CSV table of C-alpha atoms in Angstrom, one decimal:
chain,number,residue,atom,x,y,z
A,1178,UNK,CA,42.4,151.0,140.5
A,1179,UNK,CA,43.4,147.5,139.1
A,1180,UNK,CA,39.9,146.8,137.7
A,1181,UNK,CA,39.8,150.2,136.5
A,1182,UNK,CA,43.0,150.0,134.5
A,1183,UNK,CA,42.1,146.6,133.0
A,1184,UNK,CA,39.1,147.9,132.0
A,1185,UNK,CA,40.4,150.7,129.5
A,1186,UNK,CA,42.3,149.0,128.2
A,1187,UNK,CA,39.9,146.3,127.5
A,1188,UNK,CA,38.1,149.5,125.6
A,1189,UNK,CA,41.1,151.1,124.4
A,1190,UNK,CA,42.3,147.9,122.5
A,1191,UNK,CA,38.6,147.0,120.9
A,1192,UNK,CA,39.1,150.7,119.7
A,1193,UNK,CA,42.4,150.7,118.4
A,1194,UNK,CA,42.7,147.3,117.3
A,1195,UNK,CA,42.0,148.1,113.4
A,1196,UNK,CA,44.7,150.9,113.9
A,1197,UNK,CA,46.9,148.5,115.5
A,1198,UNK,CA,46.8,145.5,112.5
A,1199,UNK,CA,47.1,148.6,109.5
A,1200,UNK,CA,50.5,147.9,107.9
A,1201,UNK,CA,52.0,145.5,111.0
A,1202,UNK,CA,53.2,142.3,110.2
A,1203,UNK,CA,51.0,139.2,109.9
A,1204,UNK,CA,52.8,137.3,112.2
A,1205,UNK,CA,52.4,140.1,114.9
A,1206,UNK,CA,48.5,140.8,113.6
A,1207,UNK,CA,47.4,137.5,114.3
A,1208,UNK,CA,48.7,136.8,118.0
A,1209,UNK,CA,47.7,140.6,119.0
A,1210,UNK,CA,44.2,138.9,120.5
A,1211,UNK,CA,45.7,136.2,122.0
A,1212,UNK,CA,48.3,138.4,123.7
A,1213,UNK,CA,46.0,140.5,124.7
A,1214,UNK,CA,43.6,137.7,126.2
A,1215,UNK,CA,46.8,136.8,128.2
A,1216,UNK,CA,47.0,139.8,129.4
A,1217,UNK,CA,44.0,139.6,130.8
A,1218,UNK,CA,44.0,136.5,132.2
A,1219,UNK,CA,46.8,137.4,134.3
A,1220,UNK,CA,45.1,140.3,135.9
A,1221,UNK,CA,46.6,143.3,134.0
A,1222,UNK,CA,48.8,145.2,134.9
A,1223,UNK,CA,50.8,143.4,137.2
A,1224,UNK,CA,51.0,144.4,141.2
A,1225,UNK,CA,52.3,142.4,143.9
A,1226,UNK,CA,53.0,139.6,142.0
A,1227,UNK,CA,55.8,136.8,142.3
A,1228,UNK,CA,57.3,138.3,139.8
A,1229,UNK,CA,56.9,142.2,140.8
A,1230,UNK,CA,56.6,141.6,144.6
A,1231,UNK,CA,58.9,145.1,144.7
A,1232,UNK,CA,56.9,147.1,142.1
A,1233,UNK,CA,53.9,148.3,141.7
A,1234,UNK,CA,53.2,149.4,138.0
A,1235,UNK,CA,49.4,150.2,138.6
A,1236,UNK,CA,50.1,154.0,139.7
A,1237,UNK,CA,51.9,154.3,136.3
A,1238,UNK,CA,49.8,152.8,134.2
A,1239,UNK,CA,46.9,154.7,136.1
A,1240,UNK,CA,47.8,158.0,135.2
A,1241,UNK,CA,46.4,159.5,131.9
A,1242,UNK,CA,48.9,159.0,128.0
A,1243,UNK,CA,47.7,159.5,124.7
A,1244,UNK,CA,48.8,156.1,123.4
A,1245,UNK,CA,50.9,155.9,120.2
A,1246,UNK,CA,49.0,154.2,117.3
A,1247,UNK,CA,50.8,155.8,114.4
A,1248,UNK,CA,54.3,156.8,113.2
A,1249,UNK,CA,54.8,160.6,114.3
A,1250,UNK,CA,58.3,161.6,113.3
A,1251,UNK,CA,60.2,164.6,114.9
A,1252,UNK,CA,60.4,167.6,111.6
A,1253,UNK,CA,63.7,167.6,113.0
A,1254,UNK,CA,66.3,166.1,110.6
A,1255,UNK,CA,68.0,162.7,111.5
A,1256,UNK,CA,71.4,164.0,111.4
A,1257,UNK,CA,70.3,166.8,113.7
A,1258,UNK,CA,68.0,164.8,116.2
A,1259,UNK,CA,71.1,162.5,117.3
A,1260,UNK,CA,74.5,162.2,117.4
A,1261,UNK,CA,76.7,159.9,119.4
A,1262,UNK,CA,79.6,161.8,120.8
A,1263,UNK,CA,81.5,158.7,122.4
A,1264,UNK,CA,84.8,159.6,121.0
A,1265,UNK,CA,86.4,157.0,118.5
A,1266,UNK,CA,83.1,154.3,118.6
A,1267,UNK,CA,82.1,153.7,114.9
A,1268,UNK,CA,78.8,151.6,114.5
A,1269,UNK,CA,75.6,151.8,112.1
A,1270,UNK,CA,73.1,153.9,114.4
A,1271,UNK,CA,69.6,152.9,114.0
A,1272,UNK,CA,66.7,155.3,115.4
A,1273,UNK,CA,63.4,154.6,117.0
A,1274,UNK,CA,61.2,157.3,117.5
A,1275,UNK,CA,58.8,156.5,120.4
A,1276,UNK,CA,58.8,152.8,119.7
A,1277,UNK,CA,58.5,153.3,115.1
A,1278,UNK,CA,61.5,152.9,112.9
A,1279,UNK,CA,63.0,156.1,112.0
A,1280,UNK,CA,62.5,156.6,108.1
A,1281,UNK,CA,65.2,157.9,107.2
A,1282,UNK,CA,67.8,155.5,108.8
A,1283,UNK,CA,70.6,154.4,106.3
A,1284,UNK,CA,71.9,150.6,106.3
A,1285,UNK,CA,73.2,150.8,102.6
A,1286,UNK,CA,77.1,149.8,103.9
A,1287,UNK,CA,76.1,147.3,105.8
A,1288,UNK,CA,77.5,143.9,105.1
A,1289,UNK,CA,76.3,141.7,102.1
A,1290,UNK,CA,73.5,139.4,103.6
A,1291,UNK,CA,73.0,141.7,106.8
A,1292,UNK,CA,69.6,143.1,107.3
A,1293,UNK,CA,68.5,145.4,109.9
A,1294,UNK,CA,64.8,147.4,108.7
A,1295,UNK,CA,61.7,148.0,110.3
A,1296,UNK,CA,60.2,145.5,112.0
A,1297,UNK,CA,57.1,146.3,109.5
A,1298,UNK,CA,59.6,146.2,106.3
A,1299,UNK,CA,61.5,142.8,107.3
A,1300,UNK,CA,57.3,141.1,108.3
A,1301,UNK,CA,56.8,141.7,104.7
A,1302,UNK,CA,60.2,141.3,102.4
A,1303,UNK,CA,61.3,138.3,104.6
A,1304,UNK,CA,58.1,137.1,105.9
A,1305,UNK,CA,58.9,133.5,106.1
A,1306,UNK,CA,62.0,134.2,108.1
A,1307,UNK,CA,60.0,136.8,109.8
A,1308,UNK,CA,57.3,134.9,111.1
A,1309,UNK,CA,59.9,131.8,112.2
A,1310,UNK,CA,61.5,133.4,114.8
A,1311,UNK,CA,58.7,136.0,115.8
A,1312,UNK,CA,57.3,135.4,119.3
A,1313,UNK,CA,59.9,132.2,119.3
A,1314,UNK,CA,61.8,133.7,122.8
A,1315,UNK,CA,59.1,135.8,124.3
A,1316,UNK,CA,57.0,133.0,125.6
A,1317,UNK,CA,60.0,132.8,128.4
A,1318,UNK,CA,57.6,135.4,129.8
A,1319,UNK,CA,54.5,133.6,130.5
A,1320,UNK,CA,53.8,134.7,133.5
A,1321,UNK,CA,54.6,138.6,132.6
A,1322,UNK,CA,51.6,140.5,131.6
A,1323,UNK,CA,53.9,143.8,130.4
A,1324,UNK,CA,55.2,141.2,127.8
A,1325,UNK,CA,51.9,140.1,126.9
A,1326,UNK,CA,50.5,143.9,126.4
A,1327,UNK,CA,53.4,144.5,124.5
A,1328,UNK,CA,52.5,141.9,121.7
A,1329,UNK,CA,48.8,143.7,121.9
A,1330,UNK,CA,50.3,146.9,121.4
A,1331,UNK,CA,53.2,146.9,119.7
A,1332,UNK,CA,53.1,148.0,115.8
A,1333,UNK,CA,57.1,148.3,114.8
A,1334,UNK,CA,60.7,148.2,115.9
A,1335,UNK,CA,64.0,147.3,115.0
A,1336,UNK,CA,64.4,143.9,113.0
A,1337,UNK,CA,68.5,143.0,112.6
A,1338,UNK,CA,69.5,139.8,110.9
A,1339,UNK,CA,72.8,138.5,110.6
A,1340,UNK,CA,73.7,135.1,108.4
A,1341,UNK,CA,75.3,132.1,108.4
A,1342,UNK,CA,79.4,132.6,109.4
A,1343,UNK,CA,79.1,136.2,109.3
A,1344,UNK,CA,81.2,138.3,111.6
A,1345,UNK,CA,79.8,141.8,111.6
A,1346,UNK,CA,83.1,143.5,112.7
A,1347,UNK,CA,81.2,147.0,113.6
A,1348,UNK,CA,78.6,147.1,116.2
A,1349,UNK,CA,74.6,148.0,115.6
A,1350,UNK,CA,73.7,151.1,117.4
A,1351,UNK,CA,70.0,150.9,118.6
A,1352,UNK,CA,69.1,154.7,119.4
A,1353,UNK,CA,66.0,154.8,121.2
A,1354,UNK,CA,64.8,158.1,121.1
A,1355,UNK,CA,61.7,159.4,123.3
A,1356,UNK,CA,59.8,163.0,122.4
A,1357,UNK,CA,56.2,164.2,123.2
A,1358,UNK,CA,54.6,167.4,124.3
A,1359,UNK,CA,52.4,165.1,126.4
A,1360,UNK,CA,52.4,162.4,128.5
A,1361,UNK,CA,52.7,159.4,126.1
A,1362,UNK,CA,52.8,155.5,126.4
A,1363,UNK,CA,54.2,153.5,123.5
A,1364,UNK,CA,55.3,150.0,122.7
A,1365,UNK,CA,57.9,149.0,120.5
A,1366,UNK,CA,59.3,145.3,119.2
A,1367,UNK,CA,62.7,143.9,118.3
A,1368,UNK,CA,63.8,141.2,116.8
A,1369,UNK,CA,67.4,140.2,116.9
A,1370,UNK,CA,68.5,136.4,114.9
A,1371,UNK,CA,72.1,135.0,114.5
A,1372,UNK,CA,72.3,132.4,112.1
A,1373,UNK,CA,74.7,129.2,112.9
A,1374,UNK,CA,78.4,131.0,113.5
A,1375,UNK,CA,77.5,134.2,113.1
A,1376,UNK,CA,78.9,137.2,115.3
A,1377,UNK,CA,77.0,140.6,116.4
A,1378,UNK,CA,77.6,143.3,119.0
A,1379,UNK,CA,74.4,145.6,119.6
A,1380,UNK,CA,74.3,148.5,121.6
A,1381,UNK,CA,70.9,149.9,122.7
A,1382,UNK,CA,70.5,153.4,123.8
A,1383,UNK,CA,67.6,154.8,125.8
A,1384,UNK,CA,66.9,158.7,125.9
A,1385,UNK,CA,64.3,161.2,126.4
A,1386,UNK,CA,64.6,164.2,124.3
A,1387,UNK,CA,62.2,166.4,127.0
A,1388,UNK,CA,61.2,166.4,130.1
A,1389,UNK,CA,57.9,165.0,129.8
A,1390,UNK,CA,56.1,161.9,131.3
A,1391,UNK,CA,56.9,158.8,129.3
A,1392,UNK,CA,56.0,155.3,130.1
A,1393,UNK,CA,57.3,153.3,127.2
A,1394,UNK,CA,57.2,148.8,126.8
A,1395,UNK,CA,60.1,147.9,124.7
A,1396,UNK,CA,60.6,143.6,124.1
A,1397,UNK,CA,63.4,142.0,122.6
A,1398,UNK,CA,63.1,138.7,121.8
A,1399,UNK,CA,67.3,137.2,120.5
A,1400,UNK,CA,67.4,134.2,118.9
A,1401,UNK,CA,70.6,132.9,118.9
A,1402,UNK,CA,71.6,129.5,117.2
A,1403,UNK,CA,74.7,126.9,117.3
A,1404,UNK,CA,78.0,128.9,117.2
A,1405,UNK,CA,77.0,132.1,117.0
A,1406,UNK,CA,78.4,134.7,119.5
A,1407,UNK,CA,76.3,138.2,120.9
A,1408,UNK,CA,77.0,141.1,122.8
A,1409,UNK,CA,74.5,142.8,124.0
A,1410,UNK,CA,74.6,146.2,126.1
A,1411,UNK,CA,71.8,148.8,126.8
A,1412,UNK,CA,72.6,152.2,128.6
A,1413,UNK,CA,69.5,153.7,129.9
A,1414,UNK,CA,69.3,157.3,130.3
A,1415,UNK,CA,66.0,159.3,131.0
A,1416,UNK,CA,64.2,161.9,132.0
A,1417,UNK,CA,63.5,161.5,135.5
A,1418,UNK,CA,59.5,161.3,134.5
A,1419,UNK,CA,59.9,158.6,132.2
A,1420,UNK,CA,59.2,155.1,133.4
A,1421,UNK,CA,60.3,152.2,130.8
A,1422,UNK,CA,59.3,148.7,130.8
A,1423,UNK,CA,62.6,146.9,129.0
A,1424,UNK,CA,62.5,143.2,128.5
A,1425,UNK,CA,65.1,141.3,126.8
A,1426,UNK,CA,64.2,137.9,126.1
A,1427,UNK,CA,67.3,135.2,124.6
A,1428,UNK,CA,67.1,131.6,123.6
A,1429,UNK,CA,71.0,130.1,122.5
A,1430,UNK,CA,71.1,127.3,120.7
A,1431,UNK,CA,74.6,124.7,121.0
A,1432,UNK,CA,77.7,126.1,121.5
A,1433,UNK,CA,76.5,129.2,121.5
A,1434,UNK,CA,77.6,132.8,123.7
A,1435,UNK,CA,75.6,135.8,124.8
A,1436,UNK,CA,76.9,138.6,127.2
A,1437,UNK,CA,74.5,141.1,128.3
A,1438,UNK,CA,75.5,144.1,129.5
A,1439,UNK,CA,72.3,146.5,131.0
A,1440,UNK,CA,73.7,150.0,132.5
A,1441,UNK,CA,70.8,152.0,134.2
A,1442,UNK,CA,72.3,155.0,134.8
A,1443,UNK,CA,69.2,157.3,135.1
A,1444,UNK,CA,65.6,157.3,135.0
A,1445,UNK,CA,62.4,158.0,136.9
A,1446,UNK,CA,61.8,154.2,137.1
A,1447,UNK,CA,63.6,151.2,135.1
A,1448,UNK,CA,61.5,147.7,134.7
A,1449,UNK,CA,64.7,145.4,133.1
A,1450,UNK,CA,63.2,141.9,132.9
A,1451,UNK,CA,66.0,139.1,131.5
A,1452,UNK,CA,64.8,136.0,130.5
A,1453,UNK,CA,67.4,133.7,128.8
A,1454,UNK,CA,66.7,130.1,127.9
A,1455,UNK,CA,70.3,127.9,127.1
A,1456,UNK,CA,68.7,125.4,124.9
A,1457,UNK,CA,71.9,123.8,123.4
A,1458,UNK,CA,74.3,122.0,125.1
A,1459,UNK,CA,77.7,123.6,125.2
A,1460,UNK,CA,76.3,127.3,125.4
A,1461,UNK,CA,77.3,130.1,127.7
A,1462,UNK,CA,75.8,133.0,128.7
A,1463,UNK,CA,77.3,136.6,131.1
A,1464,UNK,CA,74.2,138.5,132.4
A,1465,UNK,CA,75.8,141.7,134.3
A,1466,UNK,CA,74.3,144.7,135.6
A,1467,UNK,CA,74.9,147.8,137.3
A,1468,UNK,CA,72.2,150.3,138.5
A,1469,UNK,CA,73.2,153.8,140.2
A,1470,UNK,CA,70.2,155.5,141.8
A,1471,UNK,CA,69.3,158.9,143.6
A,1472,UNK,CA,66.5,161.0,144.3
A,1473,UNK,CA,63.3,159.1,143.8
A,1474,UNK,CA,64.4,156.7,141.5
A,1475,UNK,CA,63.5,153.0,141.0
A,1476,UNK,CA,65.3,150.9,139.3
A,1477,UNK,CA,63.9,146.6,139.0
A,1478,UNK,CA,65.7,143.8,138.0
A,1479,UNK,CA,64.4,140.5,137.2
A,1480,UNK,CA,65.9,138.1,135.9
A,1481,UNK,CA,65.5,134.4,134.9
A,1482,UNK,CA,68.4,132.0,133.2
A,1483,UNK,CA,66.9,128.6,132.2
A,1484,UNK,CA,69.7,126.0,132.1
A,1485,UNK,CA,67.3,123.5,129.7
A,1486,UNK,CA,69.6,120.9,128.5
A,1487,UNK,CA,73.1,119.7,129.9
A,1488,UNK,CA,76.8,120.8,129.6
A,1489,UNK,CA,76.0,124.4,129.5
A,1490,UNK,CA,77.2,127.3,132.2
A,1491,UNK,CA,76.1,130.1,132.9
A,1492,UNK,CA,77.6,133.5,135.4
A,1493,UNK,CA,75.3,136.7,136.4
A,1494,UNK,CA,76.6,140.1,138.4
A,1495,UNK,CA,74.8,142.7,139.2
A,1496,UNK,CA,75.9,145.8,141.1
A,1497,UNK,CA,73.9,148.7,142.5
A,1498,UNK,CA,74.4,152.5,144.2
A,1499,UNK,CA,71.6,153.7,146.1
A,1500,UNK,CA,71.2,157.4,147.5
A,1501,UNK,CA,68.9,159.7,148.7
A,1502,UNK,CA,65.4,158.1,148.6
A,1503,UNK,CA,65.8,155.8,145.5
A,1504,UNK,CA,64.8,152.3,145.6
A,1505,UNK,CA,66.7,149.1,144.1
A,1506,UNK,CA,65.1,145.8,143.5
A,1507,UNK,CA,66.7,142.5,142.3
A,1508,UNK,CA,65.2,138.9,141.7
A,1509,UNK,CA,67.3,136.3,139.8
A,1510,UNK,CA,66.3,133.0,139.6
A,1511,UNK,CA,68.8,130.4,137.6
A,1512,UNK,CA,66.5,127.3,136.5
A,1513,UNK,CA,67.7,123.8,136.2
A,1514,UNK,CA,65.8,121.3,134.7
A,1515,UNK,CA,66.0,117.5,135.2
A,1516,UNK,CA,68.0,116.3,132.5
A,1517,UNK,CA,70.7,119.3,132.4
A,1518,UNK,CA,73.6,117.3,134.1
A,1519,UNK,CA,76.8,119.4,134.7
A,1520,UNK,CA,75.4,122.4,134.7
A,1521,UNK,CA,77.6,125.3,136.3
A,1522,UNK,CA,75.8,128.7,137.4
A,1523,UNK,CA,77.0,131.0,139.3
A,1524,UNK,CA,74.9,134.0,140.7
A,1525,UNK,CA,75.7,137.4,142.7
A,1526,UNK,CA,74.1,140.4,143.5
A,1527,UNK,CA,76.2,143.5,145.7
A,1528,UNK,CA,74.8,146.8,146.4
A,1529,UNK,CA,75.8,149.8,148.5
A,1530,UNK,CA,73.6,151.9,150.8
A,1531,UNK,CA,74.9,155.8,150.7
A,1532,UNK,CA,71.9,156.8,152.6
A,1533,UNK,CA,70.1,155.6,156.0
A,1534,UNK,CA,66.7,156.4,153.3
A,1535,UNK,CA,68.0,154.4,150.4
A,1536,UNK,CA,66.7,151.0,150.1
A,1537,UNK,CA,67.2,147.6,148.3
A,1538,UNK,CA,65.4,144.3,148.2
A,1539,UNK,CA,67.6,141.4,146.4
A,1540,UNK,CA,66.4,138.2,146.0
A,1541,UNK,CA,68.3,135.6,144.3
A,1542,UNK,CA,67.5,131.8,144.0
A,1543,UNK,CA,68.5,128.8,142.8
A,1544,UNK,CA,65.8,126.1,141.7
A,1545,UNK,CA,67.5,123.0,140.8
A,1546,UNK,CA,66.1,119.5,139.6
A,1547,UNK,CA,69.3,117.9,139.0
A,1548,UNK,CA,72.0,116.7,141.3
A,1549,UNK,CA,75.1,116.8,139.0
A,1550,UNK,CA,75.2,120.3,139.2
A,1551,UNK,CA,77.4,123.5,140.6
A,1552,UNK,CA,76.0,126.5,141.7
A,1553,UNK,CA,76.1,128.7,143.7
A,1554,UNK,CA,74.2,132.2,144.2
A,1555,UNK,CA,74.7,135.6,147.2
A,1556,UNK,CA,73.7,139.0,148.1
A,1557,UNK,CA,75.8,141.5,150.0
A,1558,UNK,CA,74.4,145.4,151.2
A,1559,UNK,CA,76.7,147.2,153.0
A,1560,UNK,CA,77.6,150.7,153.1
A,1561,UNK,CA,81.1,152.3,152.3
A,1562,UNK,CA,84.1,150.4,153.9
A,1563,UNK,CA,85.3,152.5,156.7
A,1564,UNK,CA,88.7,150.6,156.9
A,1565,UNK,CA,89.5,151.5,153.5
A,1566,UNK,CA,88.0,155.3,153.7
A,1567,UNK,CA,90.7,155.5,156.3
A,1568,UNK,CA,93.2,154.0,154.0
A,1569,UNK,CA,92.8,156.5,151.8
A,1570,UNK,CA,92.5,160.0,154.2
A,1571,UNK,CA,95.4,158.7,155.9
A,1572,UNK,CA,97.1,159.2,152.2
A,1573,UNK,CA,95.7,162.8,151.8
A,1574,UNK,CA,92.5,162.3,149.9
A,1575,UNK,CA,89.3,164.1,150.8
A,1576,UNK,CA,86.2,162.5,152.4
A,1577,UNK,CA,84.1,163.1,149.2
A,1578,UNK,CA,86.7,162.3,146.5
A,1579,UNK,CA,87.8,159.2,148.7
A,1580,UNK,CA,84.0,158.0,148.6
A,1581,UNK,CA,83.7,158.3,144.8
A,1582,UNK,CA,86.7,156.6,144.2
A,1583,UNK,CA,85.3,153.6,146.0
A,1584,UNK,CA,82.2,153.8,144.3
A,1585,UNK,CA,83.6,154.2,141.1
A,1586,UNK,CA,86.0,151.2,141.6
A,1587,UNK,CA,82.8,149.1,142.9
A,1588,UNK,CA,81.1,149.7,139.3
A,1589,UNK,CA,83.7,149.6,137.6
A,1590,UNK,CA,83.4,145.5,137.9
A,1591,UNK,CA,80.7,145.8,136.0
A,1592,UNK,CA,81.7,148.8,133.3
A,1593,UNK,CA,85.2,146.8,132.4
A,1594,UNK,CA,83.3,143.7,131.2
A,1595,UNK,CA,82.3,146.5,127.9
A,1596,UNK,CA,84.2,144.9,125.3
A,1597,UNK,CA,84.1,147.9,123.1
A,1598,UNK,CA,87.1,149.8,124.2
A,1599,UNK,CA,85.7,153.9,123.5
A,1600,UNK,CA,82.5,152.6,124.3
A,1601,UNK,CA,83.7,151.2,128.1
A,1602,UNK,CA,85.6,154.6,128.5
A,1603,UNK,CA,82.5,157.0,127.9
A,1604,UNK,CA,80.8,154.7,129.9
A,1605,UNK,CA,83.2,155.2,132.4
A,1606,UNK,CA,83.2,158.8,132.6
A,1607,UNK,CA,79.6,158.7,132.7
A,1608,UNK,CA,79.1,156.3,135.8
A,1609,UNK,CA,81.9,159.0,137.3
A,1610,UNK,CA,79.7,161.9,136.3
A,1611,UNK,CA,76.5,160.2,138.2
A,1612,UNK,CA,78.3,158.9,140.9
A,1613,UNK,CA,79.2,163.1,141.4
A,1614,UNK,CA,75.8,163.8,141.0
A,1615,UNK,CA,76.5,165.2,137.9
A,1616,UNK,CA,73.6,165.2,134.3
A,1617,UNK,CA,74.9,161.8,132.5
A,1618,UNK,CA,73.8,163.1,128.9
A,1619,UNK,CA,76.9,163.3,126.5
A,1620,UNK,CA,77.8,166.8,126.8
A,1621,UNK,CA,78.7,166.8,122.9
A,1622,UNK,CA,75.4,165.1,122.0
A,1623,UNK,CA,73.3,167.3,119.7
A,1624,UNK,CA,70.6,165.5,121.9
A,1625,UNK,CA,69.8,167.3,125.4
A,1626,UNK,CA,69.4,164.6,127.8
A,1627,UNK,CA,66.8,166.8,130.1
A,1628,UNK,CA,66.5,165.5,133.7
């Protein structure tokens, strides 16, 4: 199947490539081939590799898609086709419609200087900026053929910008929106720069809008330079057919902070590959996570924090719920290189089992070329804590609402690190709601979150 795989797509992108370079960006036109040469130097489609030991993407990726090549927008109006019912949360919400800018968004009251636009719009009206930071944090990924096929593929996305000392006091709300009457792969590209003391929160949503079979590559490359503070989060809530590819690749310059926040709370199965690059001395960065599976779900994270110069730290959490027959993965590696004295990093990675058929493979590491360093990484599975279960029957609670309690409180160590108060309440319900069993969708959406 491997050999078969790579070879369509060798023949799909000799096909597609004029399609591909019509109206993209120079700077993503001329490293297409030479992603796509990449990509198949490293095999294809990656499977039982280092780097997806736990996942195999080639039964995905062998199933037949009509491949997006061209903007196909929903009839449906903008205002109709989305909107976020997280009580009391005001942001600017962008769409994406199966990886393409959404034409109609509005960013007229944005701040002076701001710029968020197609990734096709910003290649040509700020081309020299464009072009700078294009590609700058993606090559973190060398070893990831998904990245790779992403810059073959990908034609447009969501291009913010946020200038010198600017504090953008409202967050950015990525919608990324999913809808097909077919099976359907696409790729989309963002682009995400702080400029020296600037400050950003971005919010990333992930939906289906039907039940159909998706498979969907999304990169994010961050750059983030001296000063400047981000906060990141991405919810990720899918059909149960749709399988997404998410990487989210950062570089920080000095001084600088990042906290990522990634929330899988449903889909058929979650790639969520981290790769973040502290490049200035004196920058921080939070990587947390929290994944809640059931069913036949899959949910892998891999993550890589690159401690390249000194005086920088550095702390990463991840939490996960298994059920039924889902499967959790989790590989973290925290890299320190030779000259990166006093580095602090500190690494964890605590799941629960609620079935005997649930499983989860962690795997965190430390690989450290310096000796003026502290860090310090672990891994706990376990299943529910007896000795407090019978804490709380003995105070008249019921078996089932004395087990989501304790799973809810287990998450919650994750969902109270949302700075965004309305935004960490929803979310809050919501991991509730799928901890019950219960469709995560907001009920109020205009959106139908099919599962």
């Amino acid at each position: 199947m491997k050999e078969k795989v790579l070879n369509d797509f060798k023949e799909l992108f000799q096909a597609a490539l004029p399609q591909l370079e019509l109206g993209a960006p120079q700077a993503m036109n001329q490293f297409r081939k030479v992603c796509f040469d990449r990509f198949v130097e490293l095999g294809g489609v990656p499977s039982h590799s280092e780097e997806y030991r736990y996942l195999n993407l080639l039964p995905k990726y062998g199933e037949d898609y009509n491949i997006v090549l061209k903007s196909i927008m929903p009839e449906t109006p903008i205002k109709e086709l989305f909107h976020c019912a997280v009580h009391g949360l005001v942001s600017y919400p962008i769409i994406a419609v199966n990886g393409w800018y959404h034409p109609e968004n509005s960013t007229a009251n944005l701040p002076q200087g701001v710029i968020c636009c197609s990734m096709r719009q910003a290649g040509e009206q700020y081309s020299e900026l464009f072009a700078k930071a294009y590609g700058k944090c993606s090559v973190q990924a060398e070893k990831d053929s998904t990245v790779w096929l992403n810059g073959a593929f990908a034609q447009d996305g969501v291009f913010i910008y946020i200038p010198k000392n600017v504090i953008l006091e409202t967050p950015i709300q990525i919608i990324n929106l999913l809808q097909a009457n077919s099976p359907l792969m696409s790729y989309q590209r963002n682009l995400i720069v702080l400029e020296s003391g600037a400050q950003a929160t971005i919010l990333a949503c992930d939906h289906t809008l039907v039940h159909e079979k998706f498979l969907h590559n999304c990169v994010t490359e961050c750059v983030v330079a001296d000063n400047a503070n981000l906060d990141y989060i991405q919810i990720q809530s899918q059909n149960s057919s749709a399988t997404l590819i998410n990487t989210v690749c950062t570089e920080q310059q000095a001084v600088s902070n990042v906290q990522s926040i990634m929330l899988s709370l449903y889909g058929g199965t979650i790639r969520n590959n981290q790769y973040l690059k502290l490049a200035g001395e004196g920058s921080h960065c939070d990587l947390y996570g929290c994944y809640l599976l059931g069913g036949e779900q899959c949910t892998d994270n891999f993550t890589r924090i690159d401690h390249a110069v000194p005086h920088c730290t550095s702390n990463e959490v991840f939490k996960g719920v298994m059920d039924g027959n889902s499967l959790g993965n989790f590989t973290g590696s925290i890299v320190v290189r030779p000259d990166a004295q006093k580095t602090e990093a500190y690494q964890a990675n605590n799941n629960i089992l609620l079935a005997d058929t649930a499983r989860i493979n962690t795997k965190p590491q430390l690989i450290i070329d310096n000796d003026d360093v502290k860090c310090s990484h672990g891994a706990t599975v376990g299943q529910i804590d007896e000795e407090a279960m019978f804490y709380l029957r003995s105070r008249g609670i019921g078996a089932d609402e004395a087990r989501m309690m304790m799973m809810a409180a287990f998450a919650h160590d994750i969902v109270r690190r949302v700075r965004l108060e309305p935004l960490r309440n929803k979310v809050a319900t919501m991991v509730e709601k799928r901890l019950r069993g219960e469709k995560v969708g907001c009920e109020s959406c205009k959106i139908a979150c099919n599962k």
